[in-house]
Short mmCIF file of C-alpha atoms and ligand atoms in Angstrom, two decimals:
data_model
loop_
_atom_site.label_atom_id
_atom_site.label_comp_id
_atom_site.label_asym_id
_atom_site.label_seq_id
_atom_site.Cartn_x
_atom_site.Cartn_y
_atom_site.Cartn_z
CA MET A 1 24.54 -3.44 -14.58
CA ASN A 2 21.45 -2.15 -16.39
CA LYS A 3 19.30 0.16 -14.33
CA VAL A 4 15.63 -0.73 -13.90
CA LYS A 5 13.51 1.78 -15.84
CA VAL A 6 10.81 3.14 -13.54
CA MET A 7 7.82 5.36 -14.24
CA VAL A 8 5.60 6.84 -11.54
CA SER A 9 1.83 7.10 -11.75
CA GLY A 10 0.33 9.69 -9.41
CA ALA A 11 3.66 11.52 -9.67
CA CYS A 12 2.43 14.83 -8.25
CA GLY A 13 0.82 13.34 -5.14
CA ARG A 14 2.32 13.12 -1.66
CA MET A 15 3.65 9.59 -2.24
CA GLY A 16 4.42 10.05 -5.95
CA GLN A 17 6.78 12.95 -5.26
CA GLU A 18 8.59 11.00 -2.56
CA VAL A 19 8.92 8.00 -4.92
CA MET A 20 10.43 10.17 -7.66
CA ARG A 21 13.02 11.55 -5.18
CA ALA A 22 13.87 8.03 -4.02
CA VAL A 23 14.18 6.65 -7.58
CA LEU A 24 16.39 9.57 -8.63
CA ASN A 25 18.66 8.84 -5.62
CA ASP A 26 18.93 5.08 -6.28
CA ASP A 27 21.89 3.97 -8.41
CA ALA A 28 20.11 0.82 -9.54
CA LEU A 29 17.02 2.66 -10.81
CA GLU A 30 16.35 5.13 -13.61
CA LEU A 31 13.33 7.43 -13.54
CA VAL A 32 12.06 7.41 -17.13
CA GLY A 33 8.51 8.73 -16.91
CA ALA A 34 5.87 10.36 -14.74
CA VAL A 35 2.09 10.52 -15.09
CA ASP A 36 -0.53 12.53 -13.27
CA VAL A 37 -3.88 14.09 -14.09
CA LYS A 38 -2.50 17.47 -13.03
CA ASN A 39 0.62 19.54 -13.85
CA ALA A 40 0.78 18.22 -17.44
CA GLY A 41 4.03 19.27 -19.14
CA THR A 42 5.75 20.38 -15.92
CA ASP A 43 9.30 19.11 -15.41
CA VAL A 44 9.56 16.50 -12.64
CA GLY A 45 12.32 18.57 -11.00
CA THR A 46 9.90 21.48 -10.54
CA VAL A 47 7.33 19.13 -8.96
CA ILE A 48 9.81 17.88 -6.34
CA GLY A 49 11.51 21.22 -5.76
CA LYS A 50 14.79 20.38 -7.52
CA ALA A 51 16.60 21.37 -10.71
CA ALA A 52 15.01 20.23 -13.99
CA VAL A 53 15.58 16.54 -14.76
CA GLY A 54 14.29 16.56 -18.34
CA ILE A 55 11.22 14.41 -17.71
CA LYS A 56 7.83 16.05 -18.12
CA ILE A 57 4.61 15.02 -16.39
CA GLY A 58 2.42 13.23 -18.94
CA THR A 59 -1.30 12.53 -18.70
CA ASP A 60 -1.60 9.47 -20.96
CA LEU A 61 -0.21 6.37 -19.26
CA VAL A 62 0.17 4.28 -22.42
CA GLU A 63 1.90 7.11 -24.29
CA VAL A 64 4.37 7.57 -21.42
CA ILE A 65 5.06 3.82 -21.21
CA LYS A 66 5.70 3.60 -24.96
CA ALA A 67 7.91 6.70 -25.07
CA SER A 68 9.89 5.84 -21.92
CA HIS A 69 10.29 2.05 -22.37
CA ALA A 70 9.46 1.74 -18.66
CA GLU A 71 9.81 -1.74 -17.13
CA VAL A 72 8.09 -0.89 -13.86
CA MET A 73 5.15 1.40 -13.02
CA VAL A 74 4.94 2.53 -9.39
CA ASP A 75 1.32 3.51 -8.72
CA PHE A 76 0.26 5.78 -5.88
CA THR A 77 -2.96 7.27 -7.27
CA SER A 78 -6.46 6.69 -5.92
CA PRO A 79 -8.82 3.76 -5.37
CA SER A 80 -10.89 4.91 -8.39
CA SER A 81 -7.98 5.05 -10.88
CA VAL A 82 -5.64 2.28 -9.84
CA MET A 83 -7.33 -0.67 -11.58
CA LYS A 84 -7.36 1.07 -14.96
CA ASN A 85 -3.65 1.86 -14.55
CA ILE A 86 -2.82 -1.74 -13.59
CA ARG A 87 -4.71 -3.12 -16.61
CA LEU A 88 -2.98 -0.73 -19.02
CA ALA A 89 0.48 -1.39 -17.55
CA LEU A 90 0.08 -5.17 -17.74
CA GLN A 91 -1.22 -4.94 -21.31
CA GLN A 92 1.96 -2.99 -22.18
CA GLY A 93 4.22 -5.60 -20.54
CA VAL A 94 5.07 -3.31 -17.62
CA CYS A 95 5.20 -4.57 -14.00
CA PRO A 96 2.86 -2.58 -11.73
CA ILE A 97 4.23 -1.97 -8.21
CA VAL A 98 1.04 -0.90 -6.50
CA GLY A 99 0.98 1.09 -3.29
CA THR A 100 -2.48 2.55 -3.83
CA THR A 101 -4.91 1.08 -1.31
CA GLY A 102 -8.65 0.45 -1.48
CA LEU A 103 -8.57 -2.47 -3.95
CA SER A 104 -11.34 -5.00 -3.38
CA THR A 105 -10.91 -8.78 -3.21
CA GLN A 106 -12.43 -8.94 -6.72
CA ASP A 107 -9.90 -6.36 -7.97
CA VAL A 108 -7.01 -8.43 -6.62
CA ALA A 109 -8.49 -11.57 -8.23
CA GLU A 110 -8.72 -9.72 -11.56
CA VAL A 111 -5.06 -8.64 -11.37
CA LYS A 112 -4.05 -12.23 -10.60
CA GLU A 113 -5.99 -13.49 -13.64
CA LEU A 114 -4.58 -10.78 -15.87
CA CYS A 115 -1.04 -11.69 -14.80
CA GLN A 116 -1.73 -15.32 -15.70
CA LYS A 117 -3.34 -14.44 -19.04
CA LEU A 118 -0.64 -11.96 -20.11
CA GLN A 119 2.24 -13.78 -18.41
CA GLY A 120 2.82 -10.57 -16.52
CA ARG A 121 4.04 -9.77 -13.02
CA ALA A 122 2.73 -7.35 -10.41
CA LEU A 123 3.15 -6.46 -6.75
CA ILE A 124 0.34 -5.12 -4.59
CA ALA A 125 1.61 -3.95 -1.19
CA PRO A 126 -0.73 -2.24 1.28
CA ASN A 127 2.29 -1.02 3.23
CA PHE A 128 5.89 -0.54 2.08
CA ALA A 129 7.26 0.34 5.55
CA ILE A 130 9.37 -2.45 7.07
CA GLY A 131 8.07 -1.57 10.56
CA ALA A 132 4.49 -2.12 9.44
CA ILE A 133 5.40 -5.50 7.97
CA LEU A 134 7.04 -6.50 11.26
CA LEU A 135 3.90 -5.31 13.10
CA MET A 136 1.80 -7.65 10.93
CA GLN A 137 4.15 -10.59 11.50
CA MET A 138 4.26 -9.99 15.27
CA SER A 139 0.47 -9.67 15.35
CA VAL A 140 0.10 -13.10 13.78
CA GLN A 141 2.43 -14.50 16.44
CA ALA A 142 0.53 -12.78 19.28
CA ALA A 143 -2.89 -13.86 17.99
CA LYS A 144 -1.99 -17.52 18.52
CA TYR A 145 -1.89 -16.88 22.28
CA LEU A 146 -4.12 -13.80 22.67
CA PRO A 147 -6.95 -14.19 20.14
CA HIS A 148 -9.06 -11.25 21.41
CA VAL A 149 -7.91 -8.26 19.41
CA GLU A 150 -8.93 -4.83 18.10
CA ILE A 151 -7.15 -2.64 15.55
CA ILE A 152 -6.93 1.14 15.59
CA GLU A 153 -5.45 2.80 12.52
CA LEU A 154 -4.72 6.53 12.39
CA HIS A 155 -4.09 8.42 9.14
CA HIS A 156 -4.05 11.95 7.73
CA ASP A 157 -7.48 13.40 7.00
CA GLN A 158 -7.06 13.36 3.19
CA LYS A 159 -7.03 9.57 3.00
CA LEU A 160 -9.87 8.33 0.76
CA ASP A 161 -10.36 4.74 1.91
CA ALA A 162 -11.24 3.35 5.33
CA PRO A 163 -10.18 1.17 6.93
CA SER A 164 -6.59 1.30 5.67
CA GLY A 165 -5.19 -1.48 3.51
CA THR A 166 -2.73 -2.31 6.30
CA ALA A 167 -5.50 -2.68 8.89
CA LEU A 168 -7.46 -4.97 6.60
CA ARG A 169 -4.39 -7.06 5.77
CA THR A 170 -3.49 -7.31 9.49
CA ALA A 171 -7.04 -8.48 10.29
CA GLU A 172 -6.92 -10.97 7.42
CA LEU A 173 -3.62 -12.44 8.67
CA ILE A 174 -4.87 -12.62 12.28
CA ALA A 175 -8.12 -14.27 11.13
CA GLU A 176 -6.06 -16.94 9.32
CA VAL A 177 -4.52 -18.05 12.62
CA ARG A 178 -7.38 -17.56 15.07
CA GLY A 179 -10.47 -17.95 12.82
CA THR A 180 -13.67 -15.98 13.38
CA LEU A 181 -14.32 -15.21 17.03
CA ARG A 182 -17.29 -13.47 18.65
CA GLN A 183 -15.57 -10.99 20.98
CA GLY A 184 -17.11 -8.89 23.73
CA HIS A 185 -20.52 -9.21 25.38
CA PRO A 186 -23.15 -10.97 23.23
CA ASP A 187 -25.76 -8.37 24.25
CA GLU A 188 -23.57 -5.38 23.46
CA LYS A 189 -25.57 -2.51 21.84
CA GLU A 190 -24.16 0.41 19.89
CA LYS A 191 -25.91 3.53 21.17
CA LEU A 192 -24.13 5.47 18.44
CA PRO A 193 -23.95 3.43 15.17
CA GLY A 194 -20.34 2.71 14.23
CA SER A 195 -18.92 3.20 17.71
CA ARG A 196 -17.56 -0.36 17.79
CA GLY A 197 -15.85 0.18 14.44
CA GLY A 198 -15.86 -1.97 11.30
CA ASN A 199 -15.82 -5.73 11.61
CA PHE A 200 -13.53 -8.16 9.79
CA ALA A 201 -14.02 -11.79 10.86
CA GLY A 202 -15.05 -10.52 14.30
CA ILE A 203 -12.07 -8.15 14.64
CA PRO A 204 -13.19 -4.54 15.25
CA ILE A 205 -11.22 -2.00 13.17
CA HIS A 206 -11.36 1.69 14.13
CA SER A 207 -10.22 4.40 11.69
CA VAL A 208 -9.04 7.81 12.90
CA ARG A 209 -8.59 10.61 10.31
CA LEU A 210 -6.85 13.78 11.50
CA PRO A 211 -4.39 16.33 10.12
CA GLY A 212 -0.91 15.72 11.52
CA TYR A 213 -0.87 11.94 11.12
CA VAL A 214 0.92 10.13 8.26
CA ALA A 215 0.15 6.43 8.83
CA ASN A 216 -0.05 4.76 12.22
CA GLN A 217 -1.54 1.54 13.55
CA GLU A 218 -2.08 -0.10 16.91
CA VAL A 219 -3.04 -3.73 17.34
CA ILE A 220 -4.30 -4.34 20.88
CA PHE A 221 -4.57 -7.87 22.22
CA GLY A 222 -6.45 -8.62 25.45
CA GLY A 223 -6.12 -11.65 27.71
CA LEU A 224 -6.75 -12.54 31.33
CA GLY A 225 -5.39 -9.63 33.40
CA GLN A 226 -3.21 -8.31 30.58
CA THR A 227 -3.13 -6.43 27.29
CA LEU A 228 -0.44 -6.32 24.65
CA THR A 229 -0.18 -3.37 22.26
CA ILE A 230 1.90 -3.50 19.10
CA ARG A 231 2.19 -0.09 17.44
CA HIS A 232 3.84 1.22 14.31
CA ASP A 233 4.18 4.89 13.32
CA SER A 234 5.20 6.20 9.92
CA ILE A 235 6.14 9.73 10.88
CA SER A 236 7.21 10.64 7.34
CA ARG A 237 6.55 9.26 3.86
CA GLU A 238 10.28 8.48 3.59
CA SER A 239 9.45 5.40 5.71
CA PHE A 240 7.90 3.74 2.66
CA MET A 241 10.77 4.42 0.24
CA PRO A 242 13.27 1.62 1.04
CA GLY A 243 10.38 -0.81 0.41
CA VAL A 244 9.35 0.86 -2.85
CA THR A 245 12.89 0.97 -4.28
CA LEU A 246 13.55 -2.62 -3.19
CA ALA A 247 10.38 -3.71 -5.03
CA CYS A 248 11.52 -1.85 -8.19
CA ARG A 249 14.96 -3.45 -8.01
CA LYS A 250 13.53 -6.94 -7.50
CA ALA A 251 10.59 -6.58 -9.90
CA SER A 252 12.02 -9.01 -12.45
CA SER A 253 12.06 -11.79 -9.82
CA ILE A 254 8.30 -11.52 -9.19
CA GLN A 255 6.21 -14.32 -10.66
CA GLY A 256 2.57 -13.56 -11.45
CA LEU A 257 0.82 -11.50 -8.78
CA MET A 258 2.64 -11.03 -5.47
CA CYS A 259 0.70 -9.57 -2.52
CA GLY A 260 2.73 -8.00 0.27
CA LEU A 261 6.29 -6.67 0.34
CA GLU A 262 7.22 -9.34 2.92
CA ASN A 263 7.45 -11.84 0.05
CA LEU A 264 10.39 -9.89 -1.42
CA LEU A 265 12.32 -9.62 1.85
CA ASP A 266 15.10 -12.09 2.68
P1 LIG B 1 -2.44 12.03 -3.14
O1 LIG B 1 -3.87 12.39 -3.29
O2 LIG B 1 -1.50 12.98 -2.50
O3 LIG B 1 -1.83 11.68 -4.58
C1 LIG B 1 -2.52 10.98 -5.59
C2 LIG B 1 -2.04 11.54 -6.92
O4 LIG B 1 -2.58 10.73 -7.97
C3 LIG B 1 -2.54 12.98 -7.18
O5 LIG B 1 -1.47 13.80 -7.61
C4 LIG B 1 -3.59 12.79 -8.29
O6 LIG B 1 -3.67 13.93 -9.16
C5 LIG B 1 -3.02 11.57 -8.99
N1 LIG B 1 -3.99 10.83 -9.82
C6 LIG B 1 -5.30 10.61 -9.57
N2 LIG B 1 -5.83 9.87 -10.57
C7 LIG B 1 -4.82 9.61 -11.44
C8 LIG B 1 -4.73 8.89 -12.65
N3 LIG B 1 -5.79 8.28 -13.18
N4 LIG B 1 -3.54 8.85 -13.29
C9 LIG B 1 -2.44 9.47 -12.78
N5 LIG B 1 -2.47 10.17 -11.63
C10 LIG B 1 -3.64 10.23 -10.97
O7 LIG B 1 -2.44 10.62 -2.37
P2 LIG B 1 -1.21 9.97 -1.57
O8 LIG B 1 -1.26 10.40 -0.15
O9 LIG B 1 0.04 10.14 -2.35
O10 LIG B 1 -1.66 8.44 -1.56
C11 LIG B 1 -1.86 7.73 -2.76
C12 LIG B 1 -2.30 6.30 -2.45
O11 LIG B 1 -1.22 5.63 -1.81
C13 LIG B 1 -3.49 6.18 -1.49
O12 LIG B 1 -4.30 5.11 -1.94
C14 LIG B 1 -2.84 5.83 -0.16
O13 LIG B 1 -3.69 5.10 0.70
C15 LIG B 1 -1.70 4.97 -0.63
N6 LIG B 1 -0.58 4.82 0.27
C16 LIG B 1 0.01 3.61 0.33
C17 LIG B 1 1.14 3.39 1.08
C18 LIG B 1 1.81 2.05 1.03
O14 LIG B 1 2.83 1.84 1.73
N7 LIG B 1 1.31 1.10 0.25
C19 LIG B 1 1.68 4.43 1.85
C20 LIG B 1 1.06 5.68 1.80
C21 LIG B 1 -0.06 5.87 0.99
#
């Protein structure tokens, strides 16, 4: 069986390093390239604290794609670089597997159009951890019976976007089943602006940023005389890797733009 050729964009970051380790350990995948804006020319092995693997960090995405014949680009960069990387990958016939969060609705629409125009394929997944996907599915189920809900997401303090992609996606999915709802007291006043959090279709979303966290989320439902809390904790970045490698392995089965890892699960 031919291995899927994978390159990693954002290779020297927290997630990029973990992805390179996971790809190197997966028999069905071959790491063929790595791109970052830092550590140019450094062997990937040095970046992940292992013996040299013979792949050097490049800085030019297109050059790396052409030299490596990559079929898949896993992107864990930043909200400000991800769209450029997606465009370049699709133009080169490479399937972007996007974990970077912070894409806007317009960005996602652009990727969808580009996939149609170039007959390309792409996956955008705000969360690759199976537990987080189950949390979203269970939240949809709970919202049918307990429509009053708030979301608290807790991440490490170096995260650039707020709220998290997972919190937004959870709110979006809940809103699809319960619609927009005016929760709480109609005369409620914020004495400190922002204290009731962000608002997506009437669902308050609260973002906590502290050292020590990786990625955690609570969805709290309230009903008459009861609350229900569904919580997921990624305590290490390894939690995302089975999802990332599965997406790489199944990339050729994706048609157009796919949003959410759940669409690739059996
Ligand atoms: P990080 O800051 O540790 O790493 C980002 C890396 O990208 C850095 O090494 C940086 O130098 C590099 N980079 C920046 N611009 C680049 C460019 N144009 N080309 C190539 N490399 C570039 O961040 P992180 O913690 O690894 O997170 C990365 C992204 O992944 C964030 O958006 C985060 O929210 C997201 N994330 C998603 C999931 C998921 O399951 N989908 C899980 C965790 C994190």
